[in-house]
């Protein structure tokens, strides 16, 4: 969640600073807009011949051949990398202050991609143009077709340089965007029959079943989803976020913010002062693992340290923006399953 107080920022600025949704820019690609969820057209598109893909805006991008010069949001690039598709350029959290790969970069070698922007509202249009991009790919955290981390100020210039593809990660379960990324990777030429790929999907399915059984065995265990900033502690609701909606469907008992707070922030989260961090009772706490959030080991607030779940050591990381490959989604599911299996009732 954001590293700024609600009072200081607009809704857009608050959420963009590291929160759940961003109001970047809608980039219009060629094609039709007659469907919302769309689908992939992968026939003859893998490595030669015409290529087309209908994204989650209902926009069909058509090219003479599968795109080779791909530019993508970092998390999307990381997912494609897991399927054997490498991009030329990325935008979004890619490197940390010490130059290492950001958590959202996954297994990519960040030294081999052109970083167009590493933080919110940073996108070097000149570098982007120099890459001669065939397509730009990003996720979308709203139903308006807003491309994540594409700056509002430069969206029109960016849109003129290449068509775009948007994969929705808004108000649906994790399995839906996982499938869409699978279809996109396949259309780009990925070998979806490779052992690494098929085995990762099986591991994800096994982890999901483990979580379902854990939640069923311990329905009394309440899970709170949080994110820390210097001024505020954010409690996420289980609606809208792809991971939480999926975990809830598997039976996880989440702490839900109050209705008033949910309405005030669009249904994503409730903002609490550190003095009121104990408002909600929980047995397990999942904490935002993004570099924009303060990590649990670095939280110095006494009220945090006194939380029963914290004192019991029942705090785990949450992949707030999951990398949409089955390989990368196994660990978060397994971690939550294990946490519930081992949790003591402390709330």
GROMACS .gro file of N, CA, C and O in nm, residues 104-191:
model
  352
  104UNK      N    1   0.936  -0.803  -0.788
  104UNK     CA    2   0.845  -0.815  -0.902
  104UNK      C    3   0.914  -0.853  -1.033
  104UNK      O    4   0.848  -0.879  -1.133
  105UNK      N    5   1.047  -0.859  -1.031
  105UNK     CA    6   1.122  -0.897  -1.150
  105UNK      C    7   1.140  -1.047  -1.162
  105UNK      O    8   1.188  -1.096  -1.265
  106UNK      N    9   1.104  -1.121  -1.059
  106UNK     CA   10   1.113  -1.266  -1.064
  106UNK      C   11   1.253  -1.315  -1.094
  106UNK      O   12   1.351  -1.270  -1.034
  107UNK      N   13   1.265  -1.406  -1.190
  107UNK     CA   14   1.395  -1.466  -1.225
  107UNK      C   15   1.464  -1.395  -1.340
  107UNK      O   16   1.571  -1.440  -1.384
  108UNK      N   17   1.408  -1.287  -1.389
  108UNK     CA   18   1.472  -1.216  -1.500
  108UNK      C   19   1.610  -1.165  -1.463
  108UNK      O   20   1.635  -1.126  -1.349
  109UNK      N   21   1.699  -1.165  -1.561
  109UNK     CA   22   1.828  -1.099  -1.546
  109UNK      C   23   1.804  -0.952  -1.580
  109UNK      O   24   1.797  -0.915  -1.698
  110UNK      N   25   1.790  -0.869  -1.479
  110UNK     CA   26   1.751  -0.730  -1.502
  110UNK      C   27   1.860  -0.650  -1.573
  110UNK      O   28   1.834  -0.541  -1.625
  111UNK      N   29   1.981  -0.704  -1.578
  111UNK     CA   30   2.089  -0.635  -1.648
  111UNK      C   31   2.076  -0.648  -1.800
  111UNK      O   32   2.144  -0.578  -1.875
  112UNK      N   33   1.987  -0.736  -1.843
  112UNK     CA   34   1.973  -0.762  -1.987
  112UNK      C   35   1.848  -0.700  -2.048
  112UNK      O   36   1.816  -0.726  -2.164
  113UNK      N   37   1.778  -0.619  -1.971
  113UNK     CA   38   1.660  -0.550  -2.024
  113UNK      C   39   1.679  -0.399  -2.008
  113UNK      O   40   1.749  -0.354  -1.917
  114UNK      N   41   1.618  -0.325  -2.096
  114UNK     CA   42   1.621  -0.180  -2.086
  114UNK      C   43   1.511  -0.136  -1.990
  114UNK      O   44   1.393  -0.165  -2.013
  115UNK      N   45   1.549  -0.068  -1.883
  115UNK     CA   46   1.452  -0.023  -1.784
  115UNK      C   47   1.407   0.118  -1.820
  115UNK      O   48   1.486   0.214  -1.815
  116UNK      N   49   1.282   0.131  -1.858
  116UNK     CA   50   1.228   0.260  -1.902
  116UNK      C   51   1.180   0.345  -1.785
  116UNK      O   52   1.164   0.466  -1.798
  117UNK      N   53   1.156   0.281  -1.672
  117UNK     CA   54   1.111   0.352  -1.553
  117UNK      C   55   1.105   0.253  -1.438
  117UNK      O   56   1.054   0.142  -1.455
  118UNK      N   57   1.156   0.293  -1.324
  118UNK     CA   58   1.164   0.202  -1.210
  118UNK      C   59   1.064   0.236  -1.100
  118UNK      O   60   1.044   0.155  -1.009
  119UNK      N   61   1.003   0.352  -1.112
  119UNK     CA   62   0.906   0.396  -1.010
  119UNK      C   63   0.782   0.451  -1.080
  119UNK      O   64   0.779   0.470  -1.202
  120UNK      N   65   0.680   0.478  -1.001
  120UNK     CA   66   0.554   0.530  -1.054
  120UNK      C   67   0.575   0.661  -1.127
  120UNK      O   68   0.652   0.749  -1.084
  121UNK      N   69   0.508   0.678  -1.240
  121UNK     CA   70   0.511   0.799  -1.324
  121UNK      C   71   0.645   0.819  -1.394
  121UNK      O   72   0.673   0.927  -1.446
  122UNK      N   73   0.728   0.716  -1.398
  122UNK     CA   74   0.857   0.725  -1.467
  122UNK      C   75   0.853   0.633  -1.588
  122UNK      O   76   0.836   0.512  -1.574
  123UNK      N   77   0.867   0.690  -1.707
  123UNK     CA   78   0.865   0.612  -1.830
  123UNK      C   79   0.938   0.693  -1.936
  123UNK      O   80   0.890   0.798  -1.979
  124UNK      N   81   1.056   0.647  -1.977
  124UNK     CA   82   1.138   0.719  -2.073
  124UNK      C   83   1.088   0.691  -2.214
  124UNK      O   84   1.116   0.586  -2.273
  125UNK      N   85   1.012   0.784  -2.269
  125UNK     CA   86   0.951   0.765  -2.400
  125UNK      C   87   1.056   0.758  -2.509
  125UNK      O   88   1.041   0.682  -2.607
  126UNK      N   89   1.165   0.833  -2.496
  126UNK     CA   90   1.270   0.831  -2.598
  126UNK      C   91   1.336   0.692  -2.604
  126UNK      O   92   1.359   0.638  -2.714
  127UNK      N   93   1.366   0.636  -2.488
  127UNK     CA   94   1.423   0.501  -2.485
  127UNK      C   95   1.325   0.399  -2.541
  127UNK      O   96   1.363   0.304  -2.609
  128UNK      N   97   1.199   0.419  -2.510
  128UNK     CA   98   1.095   0.329  -2.560
  128UNK      C   99   1.091   0.331  -2.712
  128UNK      O  100   1.089   0.226  -2.777
  129UNK      N  101   1.094   0.450  -2.770
  129UNK     CA  102   1.092   0.463  -2.915
  129UNK      C  103   1.215   0.398  -2.978
  129UNK      O  104   1.207   0.334  -3.084
  130UNK      N  105   1.330   0.412  -2.913
  130UNK     CA  106   1.455   0.357  -2.965
  130UNK      C  107   1.452   0.204  -2.969
  130UNK      O  108   1.524   0.142  -3.050
  131UNK      N  109   1.370   0.143  -2.888
  131UNK     CA  110   1.358  -0.003  -2.888
  131UNK      C  111   1.277  -0.054  -3.006
  131UNK      O  112   1.272  -0.175  -3.030
  132UNK      N  113   1.213   0.038  -3.080
  132UNK     CA  114   1.126   0.002  -3.192
  132UNK      C  115   1.026  -0.105  -3.148
  132UNK      O  116   1.020  -0.214  -3.206
  133UNK      N  117   0.946  -0.076  -3.047
  133UNK     CA  118   0.857  -0.177  -2.990
  133UNK      C  119   0.750  -0.226  -3.086
  133UNK      O  120   0.695  -0.148  -3.164
  134UNK      N  121   0.724  -0.356  -3.082
  134UNK     CA  122   0.614  -0.414  -3.158
  134UNK      C  123   0.485  -0.410  -3.078
  134UNK      O  124   0.376  -0.398  -3.134
  135UNK      N  125   0.498  -0.423  -2.946
  135UNK     CA  126   0.381  -0.425  -2.860
  135UNK      C  127   0.421  -0.389  -2.717
  135UNK      O  128   0.534  -0.415  -2.675
  136UNK      N  129   0.329  -0.328  -2.644
  136UNK     CA  130   0.346  -0.299  -2.502
  136UNK      C  131   0.242  -0.381  -2.427
  136UNK      O  132   0.125  -0.384  -2.466
  137UNK      N  133   0.284  -0.447  -2.319
  137UNK     CA  134   0.193  -0.532  -2.242
  137UNK      C  135   0.196  -0.492  -2.096
  137UNK      O  136   0.302  -0.475  -2.037
  138UNK      N  137   0.078  -0.479  -2.036
  138UNK     CA  138   0.070  -0.449  -1.894
  138UNK      C  139  -0.056  -0.512  -1.834
  138UNK      O  140  -0.140  -0.566  -1.906
  139UNK      N  141  -0.066  -0.505  -1.703
  139UNK     CA  142  -0.186  -0.550  -1.634
  139UNK      C  143  -0.280  -0.431  -1.617
  139UNK      O  144  -0.245  -0.317  -1.645
  140UNK      N  145  -0.402  -0.460  -1.569
  140UNK     CA  146  -0.502  -0.356  -1.548
  140UNK      C  147  -0.571  -0.380  -1.414
  140UNK      O  148  -0.622  -0.489  -1.389
  141UNK      N  149  -0.572  -0.279  -1.329
  141UNK     CA  150  -0.631  -0.289  -1.195
  141UNK      C  151  -0.766  -0.220  -1.185
  141UNK      O  152  -0.811  -0.186  -1.076
  142UNK      N  153  -0.830  -0.197  -1.298
  142UNK     CA  154  -0.966  -0.143  -1.296
  142UNK      C  155  -1.039  -0.197  -1.418
  142UNK      O  156  -0.980  -0.268  -1.500
  143UNK      N  157  -1.167  -0.165  -1.428
  143UNK     CA  158  -1.245  -0.214  -1.542
  143UNK      C  159  -1.257  -0.109  -1.652
  143UNK      O  160  -1.338  -0.122  -1.743
  144UNK      N  161  -1.173  -0.007  -1.645
  144UNK     CA  162  -1.175   0.100  -1.745
  144UNK      C  163  -1.066   0.083  -1.850
  144UNK      O  164  -1.052   0.166  -1.941
  145UNK      N  165  -0.985  -0.022  -1.838
  145UNK     CA  166  -0.879  -0.045  -1.935
  145UNK      C  167  -0.752   0.033  -1.909
  145UNK      O  168  -0.671   0.053  -1.998
  146UNK      N  169  -0.732   0.077  -1.785
  146UNK     CA  170  -0.614   0.153  -1.748
  146UNK      C  171  -0.492   0.062  -1.739
  146UNK      O  172  -0.491  -0.034  -1.663
  147UNK      N  173  -0.390   0.092  -1.815
  147UNK     CA  174  -0.268   0.010  -1.816
  147UNK      C  175  -0.176   0.049  -1.700
  147UNK      O  176  -0.137   0.165  -1.686
  148UNK      N  177  -0.146  -0.049  -1.619
  148UNK     CA  178  -0.070  -0.028  -1.496
  148UNK      C  179   0.071   0.025  -1.524
  148UNK      O  180   0.144  -0.025  -1.608
  149UNK      N  181   0.105   0.133  -1.456
  149UNK     CA  182   0.236   0.197  -1.462
  149UNK      C  183   0.265   0.271  -1.593
  149UNK      O  184   0.379   0.310  -1.619
  150UNK      N  185   0.164   0.290  -1.675
  150UNK     CA  186   0.181   0.377  -1.793
  150UNK      C  187   0.137   0.516  -1.751
  150UNK      O  188   0.021   0.538  -1.717
  151UNK      N  189   0.228   0.614  -1.750
  151UNK     CA  190   0.197   0.747  -1.697
  151UNK      C  191   0.086   0.819  -1.773
  151UNK      O  192   0.081   0.814  -1.897
  152UNK      N  193   0.002   0.885  -1.701
  152UNK     CA  194  -0.106   0.964  -1.761
  152UNK      C  195  -0.050   1.073  -1.851
  152UNK      O  196  -0.102   1.098  -1.960
  153UNK      N  197   0.057   1.137  -1.808
  153UNK     CA  198   0.111   1.252  -1.881
  153UNK      C  199   0.167   1.215  -2.018
  153UNK      O  200   0.164   1.296  -2.111
  154UNK      N  201   0.218   1.093  -2.032
  154UNK     CA  202   0.282   1.055  -2.159
  154UNK      C  203   0.209   0.943  -2.231
  154UNK      O  204   0.260   0.888  -2.329
  155UNK      N  205   0.087   0.910  -2.186
  155UNK     CA  206   0.015   0.796  -2.244
  155UNK      C  207  -0.010   0.811  -2.394
  155UNK      O  208  -0.001   0.713  -2.469
  156UNK      N  209  -0.040   0.930  -2.439
  156UNK     CA  210  -0.070   0.950  -2.581
  156UNK      C  211   0.053   0.930  -2.668
  156UNK      O  212   0.046   0.869  -2.775
  157UNK      N  213   0.168   0.981  -2.623
  157UNK     CA  214   0.292   0.961  -2.698
  157UNK      C  215   0.328   0.813  -2.704
  157UNK      O  216   0.371   0.762  -2.807
  158UNK      N  217   0.310   0.745  -2.592
  158UNK     CA  218   0.341   0.602  -2.585
  158UNK      C  219   0.250   0.522  -2.676
  158UNK      O  220   0.294   0.431  -2.746
  159UNK      N  221   0.124   0.559  -2.677
  159UNK     CA  222   0.024   0.485  -2.756
  159UNK      C  223   0.052   0.493  -2.906
  159UNK      O  224   0.018   0.402  -2.982
  160UNK      N  225   0.115   0.601  -2.951
  160UNK     CA  226   0.141   0.620  -3.094
  160UNK      C  227   0.256   0.532  -3.144
  160UNK      O  228   0.270   0.510  -3.264
  161UNK      N  229   0.336   0.481  -3.052
  161UNK     CA  230   0.456   0.408  -3.091
  161UNK      C  231   0.435   0.259  -3.113
  161UNK      O  232   0.511   0.195  -3.185
  162UNK      N  233   0.333   0.203  -3.048
  162UNK     CA  234   0.306   0.059  -3.063
  162UNK      C  235   0.170   0.027  -3.004
  162UNK      O  236   0.123   0.096  -2.913
  163UNK      N  237   0.103  -0.078  -3.054
  163UNK     CA  238  -0.023  -0.121  -2.992
  163UNK      C  239   0.004  -0.180  -2.854
  163UNK      O  240   0.118  -0.211  -2.819
  164UNK      N  241  -0.101  -0.195  -2.776
  164UNK     CA  242  -0.085  -0.245  -2.640
  164UNK      C  243  -0.179  -0.360  -2.612
  164UNK      O  244  -0.285  -0.373  -2.675
  165UNK      N  245  -0.141  -0.442  -2.516
  165UNK     CA  246  -0.221  -0.554  -2.468
  165UNK      C  247  -0.239  -0.538  -2.317
  165UNK      O  248  -0.142  -0.513  -2.245
  166UNK      N  249  -0.363  -0.551  -2.270
  166UNK     CA  250  -0.391  -0.541  -2.127
  166UNK      C  251  -0.448  -0.670  -2.072
  166UNK      O  252  -0.542  -0.726  -2.129
  167UNK      N  253  -0.391  -0.718  -1.962
  167UNK     CA  254  -0.440  -0.837  -1.893
  167UNK      C  255  -0.502  -0.793  -1.761
  167UNK      O  256  -0.435  -0.733  -1.677
  168UNK      N  257  -0.630  -0.821  -1.743
  168UNK     CA  258  -0.701  -0.774  -1.624
  168UNK      C  259  -0.665  -0.853  -1.499
  168UNK      O  260  -0.665  -0.976  -1.499
  169UNK      N  261  -0.636  -0.780  -1.393
  169UNK     CA  262  -0.614  -0.840  -1.261
  169UNK      C  263  -0.709  -0.772  -1.161
  169UNK      O  264  -0.674  -0.747  -1.046
  170UNK      N  265  -0.828  -0.745  -1.208
  170UNK     CA  266  -0.926  -0.670  -1.129
  170UNK      C  267  -1.052  -0.753  -1.106
  170UNK      O  268  -1.115  -0.800  -1.201
  171UNK      N  269  -1.087  -0.773  -0.979
  171UNK     CA  270  -1.214  -0.833  -0.940
  171UNK      C  271  -1.238  -0.968  -1.006
  171UNK      O  272  -1.345  -0.992  -1.062
  172UNK      N  273  -1.141  -1.055  -0.997
  172UNK     CA  274  -1.155  -1.192  -1.045
  172UNK      C  275  -1.056  -1.279  -0.967
  172UNK      O  276  -0.967  -1.228  -0.899
  173UNK      N  277  -1.073  -1.408  -0.975
  173UNK     CA  278  -0.984  -1.498  -0.904
  173UNK      C  279  -0.853  -1.518  -0.979
  173UNK      O  280  -0.846  -1.506  -1.101
  174UNK      N  281  -0.749  -1.550  -0.906
  174UNK     CA  282  -0.614  -1.565  -0.959
  174UNK      C  283  -0.606  -1.655  -1.082
  174UNK      O  284  -0.528  -1.630  -1.174
  175UNK      N  285  -0.686  -1.759  -1.084
  175UNK     CA  286  -0.678  -1.855  -1.195
  175UNK      C  287  -0.715  -1.793  -1.330
  175UNK      O  288  -0.668  -1.841  -1.434
  176UNK      N  289  -0.797  -1.689  -1.329
  176UNK     CA  290  -0.837  -1.625  -1.456
  176UNK      C  291  -0.720  -1.554  -1.523
  176UNK      O  292  -0.689  -1.582  -1.640
  177UNK      N  293  -0.650  -1.461  -1.456
  177UNK     CA  294  -0.535  -1.399  -1.522
  177UNK      C  295  -0.419  -1.495  -1.545
  177UNK      O  296  -0.342  -1.477  -1.640
  178UNK      N  297  -0.408  -1.599  -1.462
  178UNK     CA  298  -0.305  -1.700  -1.488
  178UNK      C  299  -0.331  -1.767  -1.623
  178UNK      O  300  -0.238  -1.789  -1.702
  179UNK      N  301  -0.456  -1.798  -1.650
  179UNK     CA  302  -0.492  -1.859  -1.778
  179UNK      C  303  -0.469  -1.763  -1.894
  179UNK      O  304  -0.421  -1.802  -2.001
  180UNK      N  305  -0.502  -1.635  -1.873
  180UNK     CA  306  -0.483  -1.537  -1.980
  180UNK      C  307  -0.334  -1.518  -2.012
  180UNK      O  308  -0.297  -1.504  -2.129
  181UNK      N  309  -0.250  -1.518  -1.909
  181UNK     CA  310  -0.107  -1.505  -1.934
  181UNK      C  311  -0.054  -1.629  -2.004
  181UNK      O  312   0.036  -1.619  -2.090
  182UNK      N  313  -0.107  -1.743  -1.970
  182UNK     CA  314  -0.072  -1.869  -2.038
  182UNK      C  315  -0.105  -1.856  -2.187
  182UNK      O  316  -0.023  -1.889  -2.274
  183UNK      N  317  -0.226  -1.807  -2.218
  183UNK     CA  318  -0.268  -1.792  -2.357
  183UNK      C  319  -0.181  -1.692  -2.431
  183UNK      O  320  -0.145  -1.712  -2.548
  184UNK      N  321  -0.145  -1.584  -2.364
  184UNK     CA  322  -0.061  -1.482  -2.426
  184UNK      C  323   0.077  -1.539  -2.456
  184UNK      O  324   0.130  -1.521  -2.566
  185UNK      N  325   0.135  -1.608  -2.358
  185UNK     CA  326   0.268  -1.667  -2.378
  185UNK      C  327   0.266  -1.768  -2.492
  185UNK      O  328   0.357  -1.772  -2.576
  186UNK      N  329   0.160  -1.847  -2.497
  186UNK     CA  330   0.148  -1.947  -2.604
  186UNK      C  331   0.141  -1.879  -2.740
  186UNK      O  332   0.203  -1.923  -2.837
  187UNK      N  333   0.066  -1.770  -2.749
  187UNK     CA  334   0.053  -1.699  -2.876
  187UNK      C  335   0.186  -1.639  -2.920
  187UNK      O  336   0.211  -1.622  -3.039
  188UNK      N  337   0.273  -1.609  -2.822
  188UNK     CA  338   0.402  -1.548  -2.852
  188UNK      C  339   0.508  -1.652  -2.886
  188UNK      O  340   0.622  -1.617  -2.916
  189UNK      N  341   0.470  -1.779  -2.879
  189UNK     CA  342   0.563  -1.884  -2.919
  189UNK      C  343   0.615  -1.971  -2.808
  189UNK      O  344   0.704  -2.055  -2.829
  190UNK      N  345   0.566  -1.955  -2.686
  190UNK     CA  346   0.612  -2.037  -2.574
  190UNK      C  347   0.570  -2.182  -2.591
  190UNK      O  348   0.461  -2.211  -2.645
  191UNK      N  349   0.655  -2.274  -2.547
  191UNK     CA  350   0.623  -2.416  -2.550
  191UNK      C  351   0.549  -2.452  -2.423
  191UNK      O  352   0.608  -2.474  -2.318
   0.00000   0.00000   0.00000
